[in-house]
């Protein structure tokens, strides 16, 4: 392990300039009071969303600690610093993280002040400058995993496809250039860890970032080691400092290869993530969420599918798709799975009947728990949001007339009609799942119970085979799948239970 003294200045500045793109909506909360939205976005001096440097550093620190056995350049405390028990103890972080500046429609980071009229004339910035580029409605969940009556809230977020430029940097000695350069490159690989989430609602499908790509697939990540000694070094340093944000000087920076931005091996993580792809083919109509844009001409129904803007980057220019694109929230899929997995887990353990809320659910180790302000735990299962583009599909949706039901008698309410709009089966739902096989259970990281993983596999099997519906109006036959398939990233395993068995065998070998 490389040890550094307490001097303030080191001659070599290692910089990694990277462009990140939201793979799922991003919601970094500002904490400010907002009369219109419960959770408002963290913004820069232009009123545009940005990546908080402390948010990025905090996530990278936690991931570095998970993969500490894989890094060879020092412990997490040596890289990210630590606070001592006394004022005169502790160490500052070696890693410096800049703010992530959002890109405009021309794919340039917004550095410095932009006049309001310039923001209004740029379609991407105009969307992001709005109070809520996208708005997600949520209901509060109690300790039994069901909605708490009367407790509803919303969260504003950046849409999919938003790009940010930021720099990671560390200073070091001239005789440690190779080690420091490798350390910084290895830290950059943490962005690709399958369970890395930034901002809020990470367990509800939000907060996943990916390295942006060029048209040829090359990652937009570049590294430089600037030796600031001597006249040549000072000239290089002045040239670097004078350049615009996001500018890549070919004389200073070297492009990273695709292999250099791949995630570290999952086997080195304390949490041992296992990823899979879930493909579902709806049997008929389905709808998740409530939107305000009709997908059909003529009469506007009372209930419509949810739509959200998505930013695409063909040929380096932004294109915003706002219609005929519907999100499939990961929280909606998880909500269906949690109750079915609870049923299977209780069946395996022979524990039926009512359980007091303070005892929690059997499947809390998989899906997390919220009990009070001082207790609770995050779930081990992450399901990313997905998006379906119906732009080139003819039979995409249909309107249906319905009658309102009297809650007391169960009969039809006289002259009270409404209509809803549901999507047709044409598109296949493709979702990314990640399960942390080692997870905190009453504090220490321990393997998930084997019966809990088996219950999850059976719940997914029920969903794939049409015994479990998702979305709205499942009592009327909507949201049933005709077929489905769980495809593990590791071809040697066919299910999460297989991966759990392989981990247990490796632990005892």
PDB file of N, CA and C in Angstrom, residues 252-309:
ATOM      1  N   UNK A 252      -2.840  15.881 -23.942  1.00  0.00           N
ATOM      2  CA  UNK A 252      -2.805  15.571 -22.523  1.00  0.00           C
ATOM      3  C   UNK A 252      -3.549  14.285 -22.185  1.00  0.00           C
ATOM      4  N   UNK A 253      -4.676  14.045 -22.836  1.00  0.00           N
ATOM      5  CA  UNK A 253      -5.563  12.955 -22.458  1.00  0.00           C
ATOM      6  C   UNK A 253      -5.397  11.748 -23.381  1.00  0.00           C
ATOM      7  N   UNK A 254      -5.616  10.591 -22.789  1.00  0.00           N
ATOM      8  CA  UNK A 254      -5.643   9.328 -23.513  1.00  0.00           C
ATOM      9  C   UNK A 254      -7.012   8.690 -23.330  1.00  0.00           C
ATOM     10  N   UNK A 255      -7.612   8.246 -24.425  1.00  0.00           N
ATOM     11  CA  UNK A 255      -8.943   7.646 -24.352  1.00  0.00           C
ATOM     12  C   UNK A 255      -8.871   6.280 -23.684  1.00  0.00           C
ATOM     13  N   UNK A 256      -9.830   6.014 -22.823  1.00  0.00           N
ATOM     14  CA  UNK A 256      -9.934   4.689 -22.192  1.00  0.00           C
ATOM     15  C   UNK A 256     -10.609   3.718 -23.152  1.00  0.00           C
ATOM     16  N   UNK A 257     -10.224   2.478 -23.070  1.00  0.00           N
ATOM     17  CA  UNK A 257     -10.832   1.449 -23.905  1.00  0.00           C
ATOM     18  C   UNK A 257     -12.124   0.949 -23.261  1.00  0.00           C
ATOM     19  N   UNK A 258     -12.887   0.188 -24.035  1.00  0.00           N
ATOM     20  CA  UNK A 258     -14.135  -0.361 -23.504  1.00  0.00           C
ATOM     21  C   UNK A 258     -13.875  -1.271 -22.312  1.00  0.00           C
ATOM     22  N   UNK A 259     -12.776  -2.012 -22.334  1.00  0.00           N
ATOM     23  CA  UNK A 259     -12.449  -2.908 -21.224  1.00  0.00           C
ATOM     24  C   UNK A 259     -12.129  -2.127 -19.952  1.00  0.00           C
ATOM     25  N   UNK A 260     -11.611  -0.909 -20.097  1.00  0.00           N
ATOM     26  CA  UNK A 260     -11.221  -0.127 -18.916  1.00  0.00           C
ATOM     27  C   UNK A 260     -12.406   0.515 -18.211  1.00  0.00           C
ATOM     28  N   UNK A 261     -13.599   0.444 -18.781  1.00  0.00           N
ATOM     29  CA  UNK A 261     -14.786   0.974 -18.096  1.00  0.00           C
ATOM     30  C   UNK A 261     -15.757  -0.148 -17.743  1.00  0.00           C
ATOM     31  N   UNK A 262     -15.308  -1.405 -17.875  1.00  0.00           N
ATOM     32  CA  UNK A 262     -16.120  -2.534 -17.436  1.00  0.00           C
ATOM     33  C   UNK A 262     -16.087  -2.624 -15.915  1.00  0.00           C
ATOM     34  N   UNK A 263     -17.135  -3.162 -15.296  1.00  0.00           N
ATOM     35  CA  UNK A 263     -17.145  -3.240 -13.826  1.00  0.00           C
ATOM     36  C   UNK A 263     -16.128  -4.247 -13.315  1.00  0.00           C
ATOM     37  N   UNK A 264     -15.671  -4.108 -12.085  1.00  0.00           N
ATOM     38  CA  UNK A 264     -14.792  -5.126 -11.492  1.00  0.00           C
ATOM     39  C   UNK A 264     -15.526  -6.465 -11.403  1.00  0.00           C
ATOM     40  N   UNK A 265     -14.792  -7.553 -11.289  1.00  0.00           N
ATOM     41  CA  UNK A 265     -15.450  -8.862 -11.165  1.00  0.00           C
ATOM     42  C   UNK A 265     -16.379  -8.912  -9.955  1.00  0.00           C
ATOM     43  N   UNK A 266     -17.584  -9.450 -10.166  1.00  0.00           N
ATOM     44  CA  UNK A 266     -18.576  -9.498  -9.092  1.00  0.00           C
ATOM     45  C   UNK A 266     -18.091 -10.317  -7.904  1.00  0.00           C
ATOM     46  N   UNK A 267     -17.231 -11.288  -8.159  1.00  0.00           N
ATOM     47  CA  UNK A 267     -16.755 -12.152  -7.075  1.00  0.00           C
ATOM     48  C   UNK A 267     -15.912 -11.388  -6.063  1.00  0.00           C
ATOM     49  N   UNK A 268     -15.393 -10.203  -6.430  1.00  0.00           N
ATOM     50  CA  UNK A 268     -14.588  -9.420  -5.506  1.00  0.00           C
ATOM     51  C   UNK A 268     -15.439  -8.508  -4.624  1.00  0.00           C
ATOM     52  N   UNK A 269     -16.714  -8.368  -4.948  1.00  0.00           N
ATOM     53  CA  UNK A 269     -17.583  -7.506  -4.158  1.00  0.00           C
ATOM     54  C   UNK A 269     -18.030  -8.220  -2.887  1.00  0.00           C
ATOM     55  N   UNK A 270     -18.071  -7.500  -1.785  1.00  0.00           N
ATOM     56  CA  UNK A 270     -18.593  -8.068  -0.544  1.00  0.00           C
ATOM     57  C   UNK A 270     -20.052  -8.475  -0.695  1.00  0.00           C
ATOM     58  N   UNK A 271     -20.772  -7.806  -1.589  1.00  0.00           N
ATOM     59  CA  UNK A 271     -22.202  -8.075  -1.758  1.00  0.00           C
ATOM     60  C   UNK A 271     -22.485  -9.102  -2.842  1.00  0.00           C
ATOM     61  N   UNK A 272     -21.514  -9.409  -3.657  1.00  0.00           N
ATOM     62  CA  UNK A 272     -21.617 -10.421  -4.717  1.00  0.00           C
ATOM     63  C   UNK A 272     -22.901 -10.220  -5.546  1.00  0.00           C
ATOM     64  N   UNK A 273     -22.909  -9.198  -6.409  1.00  0.00           N
ATOM     65  CA  UNK A 273     -24.105  -8.964  -7.234  1.00  0.00           C
ATOM     66  C   UNK A 273     -24.244 -10.002  -8.340  1.00  0.00           C
ATOM     67  N   UNK A 274     -25.476 -10.394  -8.604  1.00  0.00           N
ATOM     68  CA  UNK A 274     -25.803 -11.312  -9.695  1.00  0.00           C
ATOM     69  C   UNK A 274     -26.866 -10.637 -10.545  1.00  0.00           C
ATOM     70  N   UNK A 275     -26.620 -10.502 -11.840  1.00  0.00           N
ATOM     71  CA  UNK A 275     -27.525  -9.766 -12.713  1.00  0.00           C
ATOM     72  C   UNK A 275     -28.210 -10.701 -13.698  1.00  0.00           C
ATOM     73  N   UNK A 276     -29.396 -10.280 -14.132  1.00  0.00           N
ATOM     74  CA  UNK A 276     -30.181 -11.060 -15.076  1.00  0.00           C
ATOM     75  C   UNK A 276     -31.081 -10.116 -15.859  1.00  0.00           C
ATOM     76  N   UNK A 277     -31.607 -10.620 -16.965  1.00  0.00           N
ATOM     77  CA  UNK A 277     -32.557  -9.890 -17.798  1.00  0.00           C
ATOM     78  C   UNK A 277     -33.885 -10.630 -17.790  1.00  0.00           C
ATOM     79  N   UNK A 278     -34.949  -9.910 -17.492  1.00  0.00           N
ATOM     80  CA  UNK A 278     -36.285 -10.497 -17.465  1.00  0.00           C
ATOM     81  C   UNK A 278     -37.066  -9.988 -18.671  1.00  0.00           C
ATOM     82  N   UNK A 279     -37.475 -10.915 -19.518  1.00  0.00           N
ATOM     83  CA  UNK A 279     -38.250 -10.571 -20.711  1.00  0.00           C
ATOM     84  C   UNK A 279     -39.669 -11.093 -20.556  1.00  0.00           C
ATOM     85  N   UNK A 280     -40.638 -10.180 -20.731  1.00  0.00           N
ATOM     86  CA  UNK A 280     -42.042 -10.506 -20.540  1.00  0.00           C
ATOM     87  C   UNK A 280     -42.839 -10.106 -21.777  1.00  0.00           C
ATOM     88  N   UNK A 281     -43.726 -10.990 -22.204  1.00  0.00           N
ATOM     89  CA  UNK A 281     -44.616 -10.710 -23.325  1.00  0.00           C
ATOM     90  C   UNK A 281     -46.046 -10.629 -22.816  1.00  0.00           C
ATOM     91  N   UNK A 282     -46.652  -9.421 -22.808  1.00  0.00           N
ATOM     92  CA  UNK A 282     -48.029  -9.314 -22.317  1.00  0.00           C
ATOM     93  C   UNK A 282     -48.998 -10.150 -23.152  1.00  0.00           C
ATOM     94  N   UNK A 283     -50.000 -10.674 -22.468  1.00  0.00           N
ATOM     95  CA  UNK A 283     -50.992 -11.510 -23.141  1.00  0.00           C
ATOM     96  C   UNK A 283     -52.063 -10.672 -23.821  1.00  0.00           C
ATOM     97  N   UNK A 284     -52.370  -9.517 -23.247  1.00  0.00           N
ATOM     98  CA  UNK A 284     -53.404  -8.661 -23.815  1.00  0.00           C
ATOM     99  C   UNK A 284     -53.130  -7.213 -23.464  1.00  0.00           C
ATOM    100  N   UNK A 285     -54.109  -6.541 -22.872  1.00  0.00           N
ATOM    101  CA  UNK A 285     -53.936  -5.146 -22.483  1.00  0.00           C
ATOM    102  C   UNK A 285     -53.179  -5.040 -21.163  1.00  0.00           C
ATOM    103  N   UNK A 286     -52.484  -3.912 -21.007  1.00  0.00           N
ATOM    104  CA  UNK A 286     -51.780  -3.646 -19.771  1.00  0.00           C
ATOM    105  C   UNK A 286     -51.526  -2.139 -19.659  1.00  0.00           C
ATOM    106  N   UNK A 287     -51.367  -1.680 -18.457  1.00  0.00           N
ATOM    107  CA  UNK A 287     -51.075  -0.260 -18.209  1.00  0.00           C
ATOM    108  C   UNK A 287     -50.430  -0.120 -16.844  1.00  0.00           C
ATOM    109  N   UNK A 288     -49.345   0.659 -16.798  1.00  0.00           N
ATOM    110  CA  UNK A 288     -48.664   0.936 -15.535  1.00  0.00           C
ATOM    111  C   UNK A 288     -48.510   2.437 -15.399  1.00  0.00           C
ATOM    112  N   UNK A 289     -49.087   2.986 -14.351  1.00  0.00           N
ATOM    113  CA  UNK A 289     -49.008   4.417 -14.133  1.00  0.00           C
ATOM    114  C   UNK A 289     -50.143   5.169 -14.800  1.00  0.00           C
ATOM    115  N   UNK A 290     -50.228   6.452 -14.487  1.00  0.00           N
ATOM    116  CA  UNK A 290     -51.288   7.309 -15.006  1.00  0.00           C
ATOM    117  C   UNK A 290     -50.661   8.514 -15.691  1.00  0.00           C
ATOM    118  N   UNK A 291     -50.997   8.713 -16.978  1.00  0.00           N
ATOM    119  CA  UNK A 291     -50.461   9.832 -17.736  1.00  0.00           C
ATOM    120  C   UNK A 291     -51.532  10.825 -18.119  1.00  0.00           C
ATOM    121  N   UNK A 292     -51.152  11.825 -18.938  1.00  0.00           N
ATOM    122  CA  UNK A 292     -52.096  12.863 -19.353  1.00  0.00           C
ATOM    123  C   UNK A 292     -52.063  13.097 -20.857  1.00  0.00           C
ATOM    124  N   UNK A 293     -51.474  12.181 -21.631  1.00  0.00           N
ATOM    125  CA  UNK A 293     -51.432  12.293 -23.079  1.00  0.00           C
ATOM    126  C   UNK A 293     -52.142  11.082 -23.678  1.00  0.00           C
ATOM    127  N   UNK A 294     -53.156  11.345 -24.513  1.00  0.00           N
ATOM    128  CA  UNK A 294     -53.900  10.246 -25.141  1.00  0.00           C
ATOM    129  C   UNK A 294     -53.107   9.682 -26.309  1.00  0.00           C
ATOM    130  N   UNK A 295     -53.118   8.357 -26.429  1.00  0.00           N
ATOM    131  CA  UNK A 295     -52.403   7.674 -27.501  1.00  0.00           C
ATOM    132  C   UNK A 295     -53.297   7.446 -28.722  1.00  0.00           C
ATOM    133  N   UNK A 296     -54.553   7.802 -28.635  1.00  0.00           N
ATOM    134  CA  UNK A 296     -55.483   7.598 -29.738  1.00  0.00           C
ATOM    135  C   UNK A 296     -56.160   8.920 -30.076  1.00  0.00           C
ATOM    136  N   UNK A 297     -56.661   9.024 -31.307  1.00  0.00           N
ATOM    137  CA  UNK A 297     -57.349  10.234 -31.746  1.00  0.00           C
ATOM    138  C   UNK A 297     -58.785  10.228 -31.237  1.00  0.00           C
ATOM    139  N   UNK A 298     -59.390  11.407 -31.223  1.00  0.00           N
ATOM    140  CA  UNK A 298     -60.784  11.504 -30.825  1.00  0.00           C
ATOM    141  C   UNK A 298     -60.943  11.725 -29.337  1.00  0.00           C
ATOM    142  N   UNK A 299     -61.890  10.995 -28.751  1.00  0.00           N
ATOM    143  CA  UNK A 299     -62.237  11.169 -27.338  1.00  0.00           C
ATOM    144  C   UNK A 299     -61.026  10.944 -26.439  1.00  0.00           C
ATOM    145  N   UNK A 300     -60.848  11.849 -25.491  1.00  0.00           N
ATOM    146  CA  UNK A 300     -59.768  11.723 -24.524  1.00  0.00           C
ATOM    147  C   UNK A 300     -60.296  10.973 -23.306  1.00  0.00           C
ATOM    148  N   UNK A 301     -59.767   9.794 -23.021  1.00  0.00           N
ATOM    149  CA  UNK A 301     -60.284   8.999 -21.900  1.00  0.00           C
ATOM    150  C   UNK A 301     -59.903   9.597 -20.555  1.00  0.00           C
ATOM    151  N   UNK A 302     -60.535   9.110 -19.513  1.00  0.00           N
ATOM    152  CA  UNK A 302     -60.256   9.594 -18.161  1.00  0.00           C
ATOM    153  C   UNK A 302     -58.927   9.087 -17.627  1.00  0.00           C
ATOM    154  N   UNK A 303     -58.544   7.880 -18.010  1.00  0.00           N
ATOM    155  CA  UNK A 303     -57.288   7.290 -17.542  1.00  0.00           C
ATOM    156  C   UNK A 303     -56.451   6.902 -18.757  1.00  0.00           C
ATOM    157  N   UNK A 304     -55.179   7.324 -18.757  1.00  0.00           N
ATOM    158  CA  UNK A 304     -54.298   7.109 -19.910  1.00  0.00           C
ATOM    159  C   UNK A 304     -52.955   6.560 -19.452  1.00  0.00           C
ATOM    160  N   UNK A 305     -52.229   5.888 -20.347  1.00  0.00           N
ATOM    161  CA  UNK A 305     -50.911   5.368 -19.978  1.00  0.00           C
ATOM    162  C   UNK A 305     -49.935   6.491 -19.657  1.00  0.00           C
ATOM    163  N   UNK A 306     -48.979   6.173 -18.824  1.00  0.00           N
ATOM    164  CA  UNK A 306     -47.954   7.144 -18.448  1.00  0.00           C
ATOM    165  C   UNK A 306     -46.967   7.332 -19.595  1.00  0.00           C
ATOM    166  N   UNK A 307     -46.625   8.567 -19.885  1.00  0.00           N
ATOM    167  CA  UNK A 307     -45.592   8.879 -20.876  1.00  0.00           C
ATOM    168  C   UNK A 307     -44.551   9.777 -20.219  1.00  0.00           C
ATOM    169  N   UNK A 308     -43.299   9.615 -20.628  1.00  0.00           N
ATOM    170  CA  UNK A 308     -42.205  10.450 -20.136  1.00  0.00           C
ATOM    171  C   UNK A 308     -41.250  10.740 -21.281  1.00  0.00           C
ATOM    172  N   UNK A 309     -40.643  11.935 -21.308  1.00  0.00           N
ATOM    173  CA  UNK A 309     -39.669  12.233 -22.367  1.00  0.00           C
ATOM    174  C   UNK A 309     -38.401  11.417 -22.204  1.00  0.00           C
TER     175      UNK A 309
END
